[in-house]
Amino acid sequence: MNKALIKLIIAAVSFVLLSLTVVQVYWVKNAISVEHTNFEDKVNEAIPNVIYKLEKARAQRNLAEIINSQSRMANFINSMDSINNILYNELVRIEEPEDIEQLIRNSFMASEVLKKLVGNKKPFGTEKLLDKKLLDSLLVAELRNKGIQAKFVYGVYSTARNKMLIDNSGKYGAKLLKDSFVFTLYPNETNRNPDYLMIYFPWEIRYLMKQMASIIFISIILIIIILMIFIYVIRVIVWQRRLSEMKNDFINNMTHEIKTPISTISLACEALFDKEIKKNHLLSENYLNVINDENKRLDGIAERILRAATLDSGDFILNMTKVDVHQIIDHVINTIGIHVEVKDGKIIKDYRAKNATVKADRIHLTSVISNLIDNANKYSPKKPEIKIITENVAGGVLITIRDKGIGINKENQKKIFDKLYRVPTGNIHNVKGFGLGLSYVKAIMERHGGKVRVESEFKNGSRFSVYLPFSDD
């Protein structure tokens, strides 16, 4: 799959994802708008019921006042008759100036009594007449009847006096005047400057969002699922492309690796058919040795590929025995050391571990050490200097293989343990391999309960550390 096609797929999927997200957001926004309209309708239905019940309570109170007034008027009339009779009798009996003064005093006293009977109270304003507890309880009850549990504040505004007569809004005074629901308090009264009941919901949006929590949650989950699928698809596409590149690289390397020994064997076989060479016993034996060596090389290539396949299937079983790590390293050095010496290099051993005995599979552990030392040699172009250090750490043995080769940059360090991955070297085939070695090392270490770690700096060498735990028994 080429880069242009991958970019096209990513662009198409991104467009679809963005479109679905926009549709979801638009749908949620419309749903909130509908919910807001329903909320307003419910408030507009609930508050008139409150005002009707307030008017009804006021009418009952006015009726009681009228009855009381009529009773007081009857008492007033009776009192007037009695006072008139008393004053008249006193007026008839006036004989001295003192009697006139007494009459005046009695007149003032009678006037005070009449005032008390008639009443001289000024009419109270709305803030005195309106029962605040009743208003509060009616608002709560009617809003709950409509299914509204949101917190609210309210106030009563007088247009005649241009001020709030009742205000329980606290810090929401400005919002109450600007963004509230407004209703005429007593709409059936003929008043040019009526009072208004104002209701404001400070957390209306939060309340609406809470009411729609399930819808919003489902929408968010759907968007997240789509996004995760998108990311997964992109990762699969990128991985497939990368796998394809690694496969091609593997095939090219394998072809190159196999072609060389096959060509060598072919040339040696042709030479052996030559009659002159047949007569030369030493030369014939030399060609046979070449064929044998190249055959072993082919066998080694096949073995590495089969070993990688076995690791994938998980069918291999470790033959765990007690082994001496130092002995295994010495054995590997004896085998590989000649390849290092050919490049005028050297291997330095630094055995610091006092206890180097672990429980491991001898064959696989030997292959692990061999892979790491072979890599250190291959990636050190000039005079390899490989240092092998062993030391005891908590619960096991740490083997460190350090070289002064070309090193590995940070980006490639994350991938070197992936199967078939090789650090790019262009089209140069002087570093041979299939990208199977380090993935094999990691898999074997994990099966042993150990781990492998790399520290490297580009052009400044690499340091591979292998940890093997001691056996429990």
Short mmCIF file of C-alpha atoms in Angstrom, two decimals:
data_model
loop_
_atom_site.label_atom_id
_atom_site.label_comp_id
_atom_site.label_asym_id
_atom_site.label_seq_id
_atom_site.Cartn_x
_atom_site.Cartn_y
_atom_site.Cartn_z
CA MET A 1 0.00 0.00 0.00
CA ASN A 2 1.61 3.26 -1.13
CA LYS A 3 1.76 6.49 0.83
CA ALA A 4 -0.69 8.33 -1.44
CA LEU A 5 -3.40 5.71 -0.85
CA ILE A 6 -2.81 5.76 2.91
CA LYS A 7 -3.09 9.56 2.97
CA LEU A 8 -6.31 9.34 0.92
CA ILE A 9 -7.80 6.79 3.33
CA ILE A 10 -6.79 8.88 6.37
CA ALA A 11 -8.29 12.01 4.79
CA ALA A 12 -11.55 10.19 3.93
CA VAL A 13 -11.93 8.64 7.38
CA SER A 14 -11.04 11.98 9.03
CA PHE A 15 -13.73 13.72 6.97
CA VAL A 16 -16.33 11.09 7.92
CA LEU A 17 -15.37 11.30 11.58
CA LEU A 18 -15.51 15.10 11.55
CA SER A 19 -18.90 15.01 9.81
CA LEU A 20 -20.31 12.55 12.34
CA THR A 21 -18.98 14.70 15.20
CA VAL A 22 -20.57 17.84 13.70
CA VAL A 23 -23.89 15.99 13.26
CA GLN A 24 -23.76 14.75 16.85
CA VAL A 25 -23.00 18.24 18.19
CA TYR A 26 -25.77 19.76 16.04
CA TRP A 27 -28.23 17.11 17.21
CA VAL A 28 -27.35 17.65 20.88
CA LYS A 29 -27.60 21.43 20.43
CA ASN A 30 -31.08 21.08 18.90
CA ALA A 31 -32.11 18.70 21.67
CA ILE A 32 -30.99 21.27 24.28
CA SER A 33 -32.94 23.98 22.42
CA VAL A 34 -36.09 21.84 22.46
CA GLU A 35 -35.58 21.07 26.15
CA HIS A 36 -35.14 24.80 26.83
CA THR A 37 -38.40 25.56 25.02
CA ASN A 38 -40.22 22.88 27.05
CA PHE A 39 -38.71 24.34 30.21
CA GLU A 40 -40.02 27.81 29.35
CA ASP A 41 -43.47 26.41 28.54
CA LYS A 42 -43.62 24.64 31.90
CA VAL A 43 -42.60 27.80 33.76
CA ASN A 44 -45.18 29.83 31.81
CA GLU A 45 -47.82 27.29 32.82
CA ALA A 46 -46.79 27.05 36.48
CA ILE A 47 -46.45 30.74 37.44
CA PRO A 48 -49.98 31.82 36.31
CA ASN A 49 -51.32 29.13 38.70
CA VAL A 50 -49.27 30.74 41.48
CA ILE A 51 -50.65 34.20 40.64
CA TYR A 52 -54.21 32.85 40.50
CA LYS A 53 -53.85 31.36 43.99
CA LEU A 54 -52.31 34.60 45.29
CA GLU A 55 -55.27 36.57 43.86
CA LYS A 56 -57.66 34.09 45.42
CA ALA A 57 -55.98 34.47 48.83
CA ARG A 58 -56.05 38.26 48.49
CA ALA A 59 -59.74 38.21 47.56
CA GLN A 60 -60.52 36.14 50.64
CA ARG A 61 -58.55 38.55 52.79
CA ASN A 62 -60.38 41.56 51.25
CA LEU A 63 -63.75 39.90 51.87
CA ALA A 64 -62.84 39.39 55.52
CA GLU A 65 -61.79 43.04 55.72
CA ILE A 66 -65.14 44.15 54.27
CA ILE A 67 -67.04 42.07 56.85
CA ASN A 68 -64.90 43.52 59.63
CA SER A 69 -65.47 47.03 58.28
CA GLN A 70 -69.24 46.54 58.27
CA SER A 71 -69.11 45.35 61.87
CA ARG A 72 -67.03 48.35 62.85
CA MET A 73 -69.46 50.67 61.04
CA ALA A 74 -72.42 49.30 63.04
CA ASN A 75 -70.46 49.83 66.25
CA PHE A 76 -69.60 53.33 65.10
CA ILE A 77 -73.22 54.25 64.50
CA ASN A 78 -74.28 52.94 67.91
CA SER A 79 -71.39 54.78 69.53
CA MET A 80 -72.29 58.00 67.72
CA ASP A 81 -75.83 57.87 69.12
CA SER A 82 -74.57 57.33 72.65
CA ILE A 83 -71.96 60.11 72.40
CA ASN A 84 -74.49 62.55 70.90
CA ASN A 85 -76.91 61.90 73.76
CA ILE A 86 -74.18 62.41 76.37
CA LEU A 87 -72.92 65.63 74.76
CA TYR A 88 -76.45 66.95 74.33
CA ASN A 89 -77.27 66.35 77.97
CA GLU A 90 -74.05 68.09 79.04
CA LEU A 91 -74.82 71.01 76.73
CA VAL A 92 -78.27 71.45 78.29
CA ARG A 93 -76.80 71.42 81.78
CA ILE A 94 -74.25 74.19 81.13
CA GLU A 95 -74.51 76.83 83.83
CA GLU A 96 -70.88 77.80 84.57
CA PRO A 97 -67.77 78.44 82.40
CA GLU A 98 -66.22 75.34 83.91
CA ASP A 99 -69.08 73.31 82.40
CA ILE A 100 -68.05 74.54 78.93
CA GLU A 101 -64.44 73.44 79.45
CA GLN A 102 -65.64 70.03 80.59
CA LEU A 103 -67.79 69.76 77.46
CA ILE A 104 -64.78 70.53 75.22
CA ARG A 105 -62.65 67.90 76.97
CA ASN A 106 -65.41 65.35 76.58
CA SER A 107 -65.69 66.26 72.86
CA PHE A 108 -61.98 65.55 72.32
CA MET A 109 -62.29 62.25 74.16
CA ALA A 110 -65.28 61.33 72.01
CA SER A 111 -63.31 62.21 68.87
CA GLU A 112 -60.46 59.83 69.92
CA VAL A 113 -62.93 57.03 70.61
CA LEU A 114 -64.52 57.52 67.16
CA LYS A 115 -61.11 57.42 65.47
CA LYS A 116 -60.37 54.10 67.11
CA LEU A 117 -63.71 52.74 66.04
CA VAL A 118 -63.50 53.92 62.44
CA GLY A 119 -59.75 53.26 62.04
CA ASN A 120 -57.20 55.67 60.68
CA LYS A 121 -54.78 53.22 59.03
CA LYS A 122 -53.05 54.08 55.80
CA PRO A 123 -53.21 51.40 53.10
CA PHE A 124 -50.18 49.07 53.11
CA GLY A 125 -48.04 48.44 49.99
CA THR A 126 -47.56 45.09 48.24
CA GLU A 127 -44.47 44.25 50.31
CA LYS A 128 -46.66 44.36 53.49
CA LEU A 129 -49.78 42.72 52.07
CA LEU A 130 -48.08 39.89 50.15
CA ASP A 131 -47.47 36.74 52.21
CA LYS A 132 -43.84 35.84 51.32
CA LYS A 133 -44.01 32.35 52.82
CA LEU A 134 -47.16 31.61 50.85
CA LEU A 135 -45.56 32.92 47.64
CA ASP A 136 -42.42 30.83 48.20
CA SER A 137 -44.36 27.64 48.93
CA LEU A 138 -46.68 28.16 45.94
CA LEU A 139 -43.74 28.68 43.58
CA VAL A 140 -42.00 25.51 44.78
CA ALA A 141 -45.20 23.43 44.62
CA GLU A 142 -46.33 24.57 41.17
CA LEU A 143 -42.87 24.23 39.59
CA ARG A 144 -42.52 20.72 41.01
CA ASN A 145 -45.96 19.85 39.66
CA LYS A 146 -44.55 20.67 36.24
CA GLY A 147 -41.47 18.53 36.89
CA ILE A 148 -39.07 21.44 37.48
CA GLN A 149 -36.63 20.86 40.35
CA ALA A 150 -34.19 23.64 39.41
CA LYS A 151 -33.17 26.23 42.01
CA PHE A 152 -34.72 29.66 41.46
CA VAL A 153 -34.79 33.18 42.88
CA TYR A 154 -37.66 35.65 42.65
CA GLY A 155 -38.64 39.23 43.28
CA VAL A 156 -41.58 41.64 43.05
CA TYR A 157 -40.96 44.85 41.11
CA SER A 158 -43.10 48.00 41.42
CA THR A 159 -43.31 50.16 38.29
CA ALA A 160 -45.03 52.90 40.29
CA ARG A 161 -42.10 53.21 42.71
CA ASN A 162 -39.47 51.93 40.23
CA LYS A 163 -37.85 49.53 42.70
CA MET A 164 -37.86 45.95 43.91
CA LEU A 165 -40.41 45.53 46.70
CA ILE A 166 -39.45 41.92 47.46
CA ASP A 167 -36.07 40.48 46.50
CA ASN A 168 -34.57 37.14 47.55
CA SER A 169 -32.15 36.97 44.62
CA GLY A 170 -29.01 37.81 46.59
CA LYS A 171 -26.13 38.17 44.14
CA TYR A 172 -28.43 37.57 41.15
CA GLY A 173 -30.24 40.95 41.40
CA ALA A 174 -29.01 42.21 38.03
CA LYS A 175 -29.87 38.90 36.33
CA LEU A 176 -33.33 39.00 37.93
CA LEU A 177 -34.06 42.35 36.28
CA LYS A 178 -32.53 41.41 32.92
CA ASP A 179 -32.99 37.68 32.20
CA SER A 180 -35.95 36.58 34.31
CA PHE A 181 -39.44 35.32 33.55
CA VAL A 182 -41.83 38.28 34.15
CA PHE A 183 -45.53 38.03 35.12
CA THR A 184 -48.09 40.64 36.19
CA LEU A 185 -48.69 40.02 39.88
CA TYR A 186 -52.42 40.87 40.01
CA PRO A 187 -53.59 40.92 36.37
CA ASN A 188 -57.30 41.27 37.23
CA GLU A 189 -56.82 44.57 39.05
CA THR A 190 -57.28 47.78 37.03
CA ASN A 191 -53.94 49.38 37.82
CA ARG A 192 -52.00 51.57 35.41
CA ASN A 193 -48.74 50.78 37.18
CA PRO A 194 -48.98 47.10 38.14
CA ASP A 195 -46.47 45.13 40.17
CA TYR A 196 -44.56 42.31 38.48
CA LEU A 197 -43.44 38.92 39.75
CA MET A 198 -40.00 37.97 38.38
CA ILE A 199 -38.50 34.46 38.41
CA TYR A 200 -34.87 33.68 37.53
CA PHE A 201 -33.15 30.27 37.35
CA PRO A 202 -29.38 30.78 38.00
CA TRP A 203 -28.41 27.26 36.91
CA GLU A 204 -30.91 26.74 34.13
CA ILE A 205 -28.31 25.51 31.59
CA ARG A 206 -26.78 23.12 34.13
CA TYR A 207 -30.26 21.84 34.99
CA LEU A 208 -31.11 21.27 31.32
CA MET A 209 -27.78 19.51 30.75
CA LYS A 210 -28.49 17.29 33.75
CA GLN A 211 -31.92 16.45 32.36
CA MET A 212 -30.25 15.44 29.09
CA ALA A 213 -27.26 13.73 30.72
CA SER A 214 -28.09 10.32 29.26
CA ILE A 215 -28.39 11.65 25.70
CA ILE A 216 -25.19 13.70 25.98
CA PHE A 217 -23.35 10.76 27.57
CA ILE A 218 -24.42 8.41 24.78
CA SER A 219 -23.35 10.97 22.17
CA ILE A 220 -19.93 11.40 23.77
CA ILE A 221 -19.48 7.62 24.03
CA LEU A 222 -20.40 7.20 20.36
CA ILE A 223 -17.92 9.89 19.33
CA ILE A 224 -15.19 8.29 21.47
CA ILE A 225 -15.93 4.84 20.00
CA ILE A 226 -15.79 6.23 16.47
CA LEU A 227 -12.55 8.03 17.29
CA MET A 228 -11.02 4.86 18.76
CA ILE A 229 -12.07 2.85 15.71
CA PHE A 230 -10.56 5.53 13.51
CA ILE A 231 -7.27 5.46 15.43
CA TYR A 232 -7.28 1.66 15.36
CA VAL A 233 -7.90 1.56 11.61
CA ILE A 234 -5.12 4.09 10.97
CA ARG A 235 -2.73 2.14 13.19
CA VAL A 236 -3.62 -1.09 11.36
CA ILE A 237 -3.07 0.57 8.00
CA VAL A 238 0.26 2.02 9.10
CA TRP A 239 1.27 -1.29 10.67
CA GLN A 240 0.29 -3.20 7.52
CA ARG A 241 2.39 -0.83 5.44
CA ARG A 242 5.27 -1.16 7.86
CA LEU A 243 4.85 -4.95 7.91
CA SER A 244 4.86 -4.98 4.14
CA GLU A 245 8.09 -2.99 4.09
CA MET A 246 9.66 -5.29 6.69
CA LYS A 247 8.50 -8.34 4.75
CA ASN A 248 10.05 -6.99 1.55
CA ASP A 249 13.22 -6.12 3.44
CA PHE A 250 13.25 -9.61 4.97
CA ILE A 251 12.79 -11.27 1.58
CA ASN A 252 15.52 -9.12 0.03
CA ASN A 253 17.94 -9.87 2.88
CA MET A 254 17.08 -13.56 2.92
CA THR A 255 17.50 -13.77 -0.84
CA HIS A 256 20.85 -12.06 -0.55
CA GLU A 257 21.90 -14.28 2.37
CA ILE A 258 20.83 -17.50 0.63
CA LYS A 259 22.02 -16.57 -2.83
CA THR A 260 25.64 -16.16 -1.73
CA PRO A 261 26.16 -19.68 -0.31
CA ILE A 262 24.13 -21.21 -3.15
CA SER A 263 26.34 -19.47 -5.72
CA THR A 264 29.45 -20.57 -3.85
CA ILE A 265 28.25 -24.19 -3.69
CA SER A 266 27.33 -24.07 -7.37
CA LEU A 267 30.76 -22.81 -8.36
CA ALA A 268 32.48 -25.39 -6.14
CA CYS A 269 30.41 -28.20 -7.69
CA GLU A 270 31.30 -27.05 -11.20
CA ALA A 271 34.95 -26.95 -10.21
CA LEU A 272 34.79 -30.51 -8.87
CA PHE A 273 33.59 -31.76 -12.25
CA ASP A 274 36.79 -30.47 -13.78
CA LYS A 275 39.13 -33.43 -14.50
CA GLU A 276 42.27 -31.47 -13.57
CA ILE A 277 40.86 -30.56 -10.18
CA LYS A 278 39.75 -34.15 -9.59
CA LYS A 279 43.35 -35.20 -9.97
CA ASN A 280 44.44 -32.68 -7.30
CA HIS A 281 43.32 -34.30 -4.06
CA LEU A 282 44.15 -31.26 -1.87
CA LEU A 283 42.26 -28.84 -4.11
CA SER A 284 39.26 -31.17 -4.28
CA GLU A 285 39.17 -31.43 -0.50
CA ASN A 286 39.33 -27.64 -0.25
CA TYR A 287 36.30 -27.29 -2.53
CA LEU A 288 34.43 -29.92 -0.51
CA ASN A 289 35.16 -27.97 2.67
CA VAL A 290 33.78 -24.84 1.01
CA ILE A 291 30.60 -26.73 0.10
CA ASN A 292 30.32 -28.06 3.66
CA ASP A 293 30.82 -24.59 5.20
CA GLU A 294 28.26 -22.99 2.91
CA ASN A 295 25.86 -25.83 3.61
CA LYS A 296 26.21 -25.17 7.33
CA ARG A 297 25.60 -21.51 6.65
CA LEU A 298 22.35 -22.34 4.83
CA ASP A 299 21.40 -24.63 7.68
CA GLY A 300 22.00 -21.79 10.15
CA ILE A 301 19.77 -19.44 8.12
CA ALA A 302 16.99 -22.03 8.01
CA GLU A 303 17.42 -22.67 11.74
CA ARG A 304 17.01 -18.96 12.59
CA ILE A 305 13.85 -18.67 10.49
CA LEU A 306 12.33 -21.86 11.96
CA ARG A 307 13.26 -20.72 15.48
CA ALA A 308 11.42 -17.44 14.95
CA ALA A 309 8.36 -19.34 13.66
CA THR A 310 8.45 -21.60 16.72
CA LEU A 311 8.54 -18.59 19.02
CA ASP A 312 5.45 -17.20 17.29
CA SER A 313 3.50 -20.42 17.67
CA GLY A 314 4.50 -20.81 21.33
CA ASP A 315 5.15 -24.53 20.87
CA PHE A 316 8.75 -24.56 22.09
CA ILE A 317 9.56 -25.81 25.59
CA LEU A 318 12.53 -24.61 27.62
CA ASN A 319 14.83 -27.26 29.02
CA MET A 320 15.62 -25.52 32.30
CA THR A 321 18.85 -26.63 34.02
CA LYS A 322 21.44 -24.99 36.23
CA VAL A 323 24.05 -23.32 34.02
CA ASP A 324 27.09 -21.15 34.62
CA VAL A 325 26.71 -17.87 32.75
CA HIS A 326 30.50 -17.39 32.58
CA GLN A 327 30.98 -20.76 30.90
CA ILE A 328 28.34 -19.97 28.28
CA ILE A 329 29.93 -16.59 27.53
CA ASP A 330 33.37 -18.24 27.20
CA HIS A 331 31.93 -20.82 24.79
CA VAL A 332 30.34 -18.09 22.63
CA ILE A 333 33.57 -16.06 22.60
CA ASN A 334 35.51 -19.13 21.44
CA THR A 335 33.07 -19.49 18.54
CA ILE A 336 32.62 -15.85 17.53
CA GLY A 337 35.97 -14.49 18.64
CA ILE A 338 37.66 -15.32 15.35
CA HIS A 339 35.23 -13.04 13.47
CA VAL A 340 36.17 -10.19 15.80
CA GLU A 341 39.87 -10.85 15.41
CA VAL A 342 39.54 -10.83 11.61
CA LYS A 343 38.47 -7.17 11.92
CA ASP A 344 41.44 -6.52 14.21
CA GLY A 345 39.08 -6.19 17.18
CA LYS A 346 39.00 -7.56 20.71
CA ILE A 347 36.59 -8.85 23.34
CA ILE A 348 37.17 -7.77 26.94
CA LYS A 349 35.70 -9.89 29.76
CA ASP A 350 34.92 -8.35 33.12
CA TYR A 351 33.36 -11.05 35.32
CA ARG A 352 32.28 -9.28 38.51
CA ALA A 353 29.48 -11.70 39.41
CA LYS A 354 30.54 -13.97 42.27
CA ASN A 355 27.51 -16.18 41.77
CA ALA A 356 26.93 -16.76 38.04
CA THR A 357 24.78 -19.89 38.28
CA VAL A 358 21.19 -19.52 37.07
CA LYS A 359 18.44 -21.86 35.95
CA ALA A 360 18.07 -21.52 32.19
CA ASP A 361 17.86 -23.32 28.86
CA ARG A 362 21.50 -23.73 27.86
CA ILE A 363 20.90 -23.77 24.10
CA HIS A 364 18.61 -20.73 24.02
CA LEU A 365 20.76 -18.76 26.48
CA THR A 366 23.81 -19.51 24.33
CA SER A 367 21.90 -18.23 21.28
CA VAL A 368 20.93 -15.06 23.15
CA ILE A 369 24.54 -14.25 24.13
CA SER A 370 25.73 -15.19 20.62
CA ASN A 371 23.17 -12.84 19.02
CA LEU A 372 24.17 -9.89 21.18
CA ILE A 373 27.94 -10.37 20.70
CA ASP A 374 27.47 -10.97 16.96
CA ASN A 375 25.45 -7.72 16.68
CA ALA A 376 28.11 -5.81 18.58
CA ASN A 377 30.69 -7.11 16.08
CA LYS A 378 28.57 -6.50 12.96
CA TYR A 379 27.68 -2.92 13.90
CA SER A 380 31.27 -1.97 14.77
CA PRO A 381 32.75 -1.26 11.31
CA LYS A 382 36.36 -0.69 12.41
CA LYS A 383 38.34 -2.58 15.04
CA PRO A 384 35.44 -3.72 17.27
CA GLU A 385 35.97 -3.30 20.99
CA ILE A 386 33.38 -5.38 22.84
CA LYS A 387 33.26 -5.45 26.62
CA ILE A 388 31.24 -8.10 28.48
CA ILE A 389 30.46 -7.39 32.13
CA THR A 390 28.67 -9.66 34.58
CA GLU A 391 27.55 -8.60 38.02
CA ASN A 392 25.21 -9.73 40.75
CA VAL A 393 22.15 -7.56 41.24
CA ALA A 394 19.09 -8.04 43.39
CA GLY A 395 17.82 -11.57 42.76
CA GLY A 396 19.91 -12.45 39.74
CA VAL A 397 22.76 -11.88 37.29
CA LEU A 398 23.09 -8.87 35.00
CA ILE A 399 25.03 -9.38 31.74
CA THR A 400 26.09 -6.22 29.92
CA ILE A 401 27.51 -6.28 26.38
CA ARG A 402 28.97 -2.92 25.39
CA ASP A 403 30.44 -1.84 22.05
CA LYS A 404 31.77 1.31 20.40
CA GLY A 405 29.93 0.84 17.14
CA ILE A 406 27.58 3.00 15.09
CA GLY A 407 24.94 3.16 17.85
CA ILE A 408 21.16 3.42 17.53
CA ASN A 409 19.12 6.62 17.58
CA LYS A 410 16.23 7.12 20.00
CA GLU A 411 13.51 6.52 17.41
CA ASN A 412 14.88 3.14 16.34
CA GLN A 413 15.53 2.02 19.93
CA LYS A 414 11.76 1.70 20.43
CA LYS A 415 11.46 -0.71 17.49
CA ILE A 416 14.58 -2.88 17.50
CA PHE A 417 12.88 -5.64 19.52
CA ASP A 418 10.03 -5.89 16.98
CA LYS A 419 10.13 -8.90 14.71
CA LEU A 420 11.59 -8.31 11.22
CA TYR A 421 12.64 -4.77 12.16
CA ARG A 422 16.16 -3.76 11.21
CA VAL A 423 17.81 -0.42 11.77
CA PRO A 424 17.87 1.20 8.31
CA THR A 425 21.26 1.04 6.55
CA GLY A 426 20.08 2.00 3.06
CA ASN A 427 20.82 -0.43 0.27
CA ILE A 428 24.14 -1.50 1.78
CA HIS A 429 24.23 -5.21 2.62
CA ASN A 430 27.47 -5.27 4.54
CA VAL A 431 25.44 -5.80 7.74
CA LYS A 432 23.66 -9.10 7.24
CA GLY A 433 20.56 -10.29 9.06
CA PHE A 434 16.78 -10.75 8.94
CA GLY A 435 15.59 -8.62 11.86
CA LEU A 436 14.88 -11.72 13.94
CA GLY A 437 17.75 -11.71 16.43
CA LEU A 438 16.68 -9.10 18.98
CA SER A 439 13.02 -10.12 18.91
CA TYR A 440 14.25 -13.65 19.67
CA VAL A 441 16.44 -12.34 22.53
CA LYS A 442 13.49 -10.47 24.08
CA ALA A 443 11.13 -13.46 23.76
CA ILE A 444 13.63 -15.86 25.35
CA MET A 445 14.40 -13.47 28.21
CA GLU A 446 10.72 -13.03 28.96
CA ARG A 447 10.23 -16.82 28.99
CA HIS A 448 13.08 -17.03 31.52
CA GLY A 449 11.42 -14.38 33.71
CA GLY A 450 14.18 -11.93 32.85
CA LYS A 451 14.41 -8.84 30.67
CA VAL A 452 16.61 -7.10 28.14
CA ARG A 453 17.31 -3.37 27.92
CA VAL A 454 19.21 -1.17 25.48
CA GLU A 455 21.05 2.10 26.02
CA SER A 456 22.57 3.69 22.95
CA GLU A 457 23.60 6.95 21.36
CA PHE A 458 23.95 7.36 17.64
CA LYS A 459 27.62 7.03 16.53
CA ASN A 460 28.68 6.40 20.14
CA GLY A 461 28.04 2.69 20.58
CA SER A 462 25.40 0.59 22.31
CA ARG A 463 24.95 -1.14 25.64
CA PHE A 464 22.65 -4.19 25.90
CA SER A 465 21.83 -5.44 29.39
CA VAL A 466 20.33 -8.88 30.01
CA TYR A 467 18.91 -9.76 33.44
CA LEU A 468 18.51 -13.41 34.50
CA PRO A 469 16.89 -14.21 37.86
CA PHE A 470 18.27 -16.86 40.19
CA SER A 471 16.28 -20.07 40.43
CA ASP A 472 13.83 -20.36 43.34
CA ASP A 473 15.07 -23.82 44.37
#
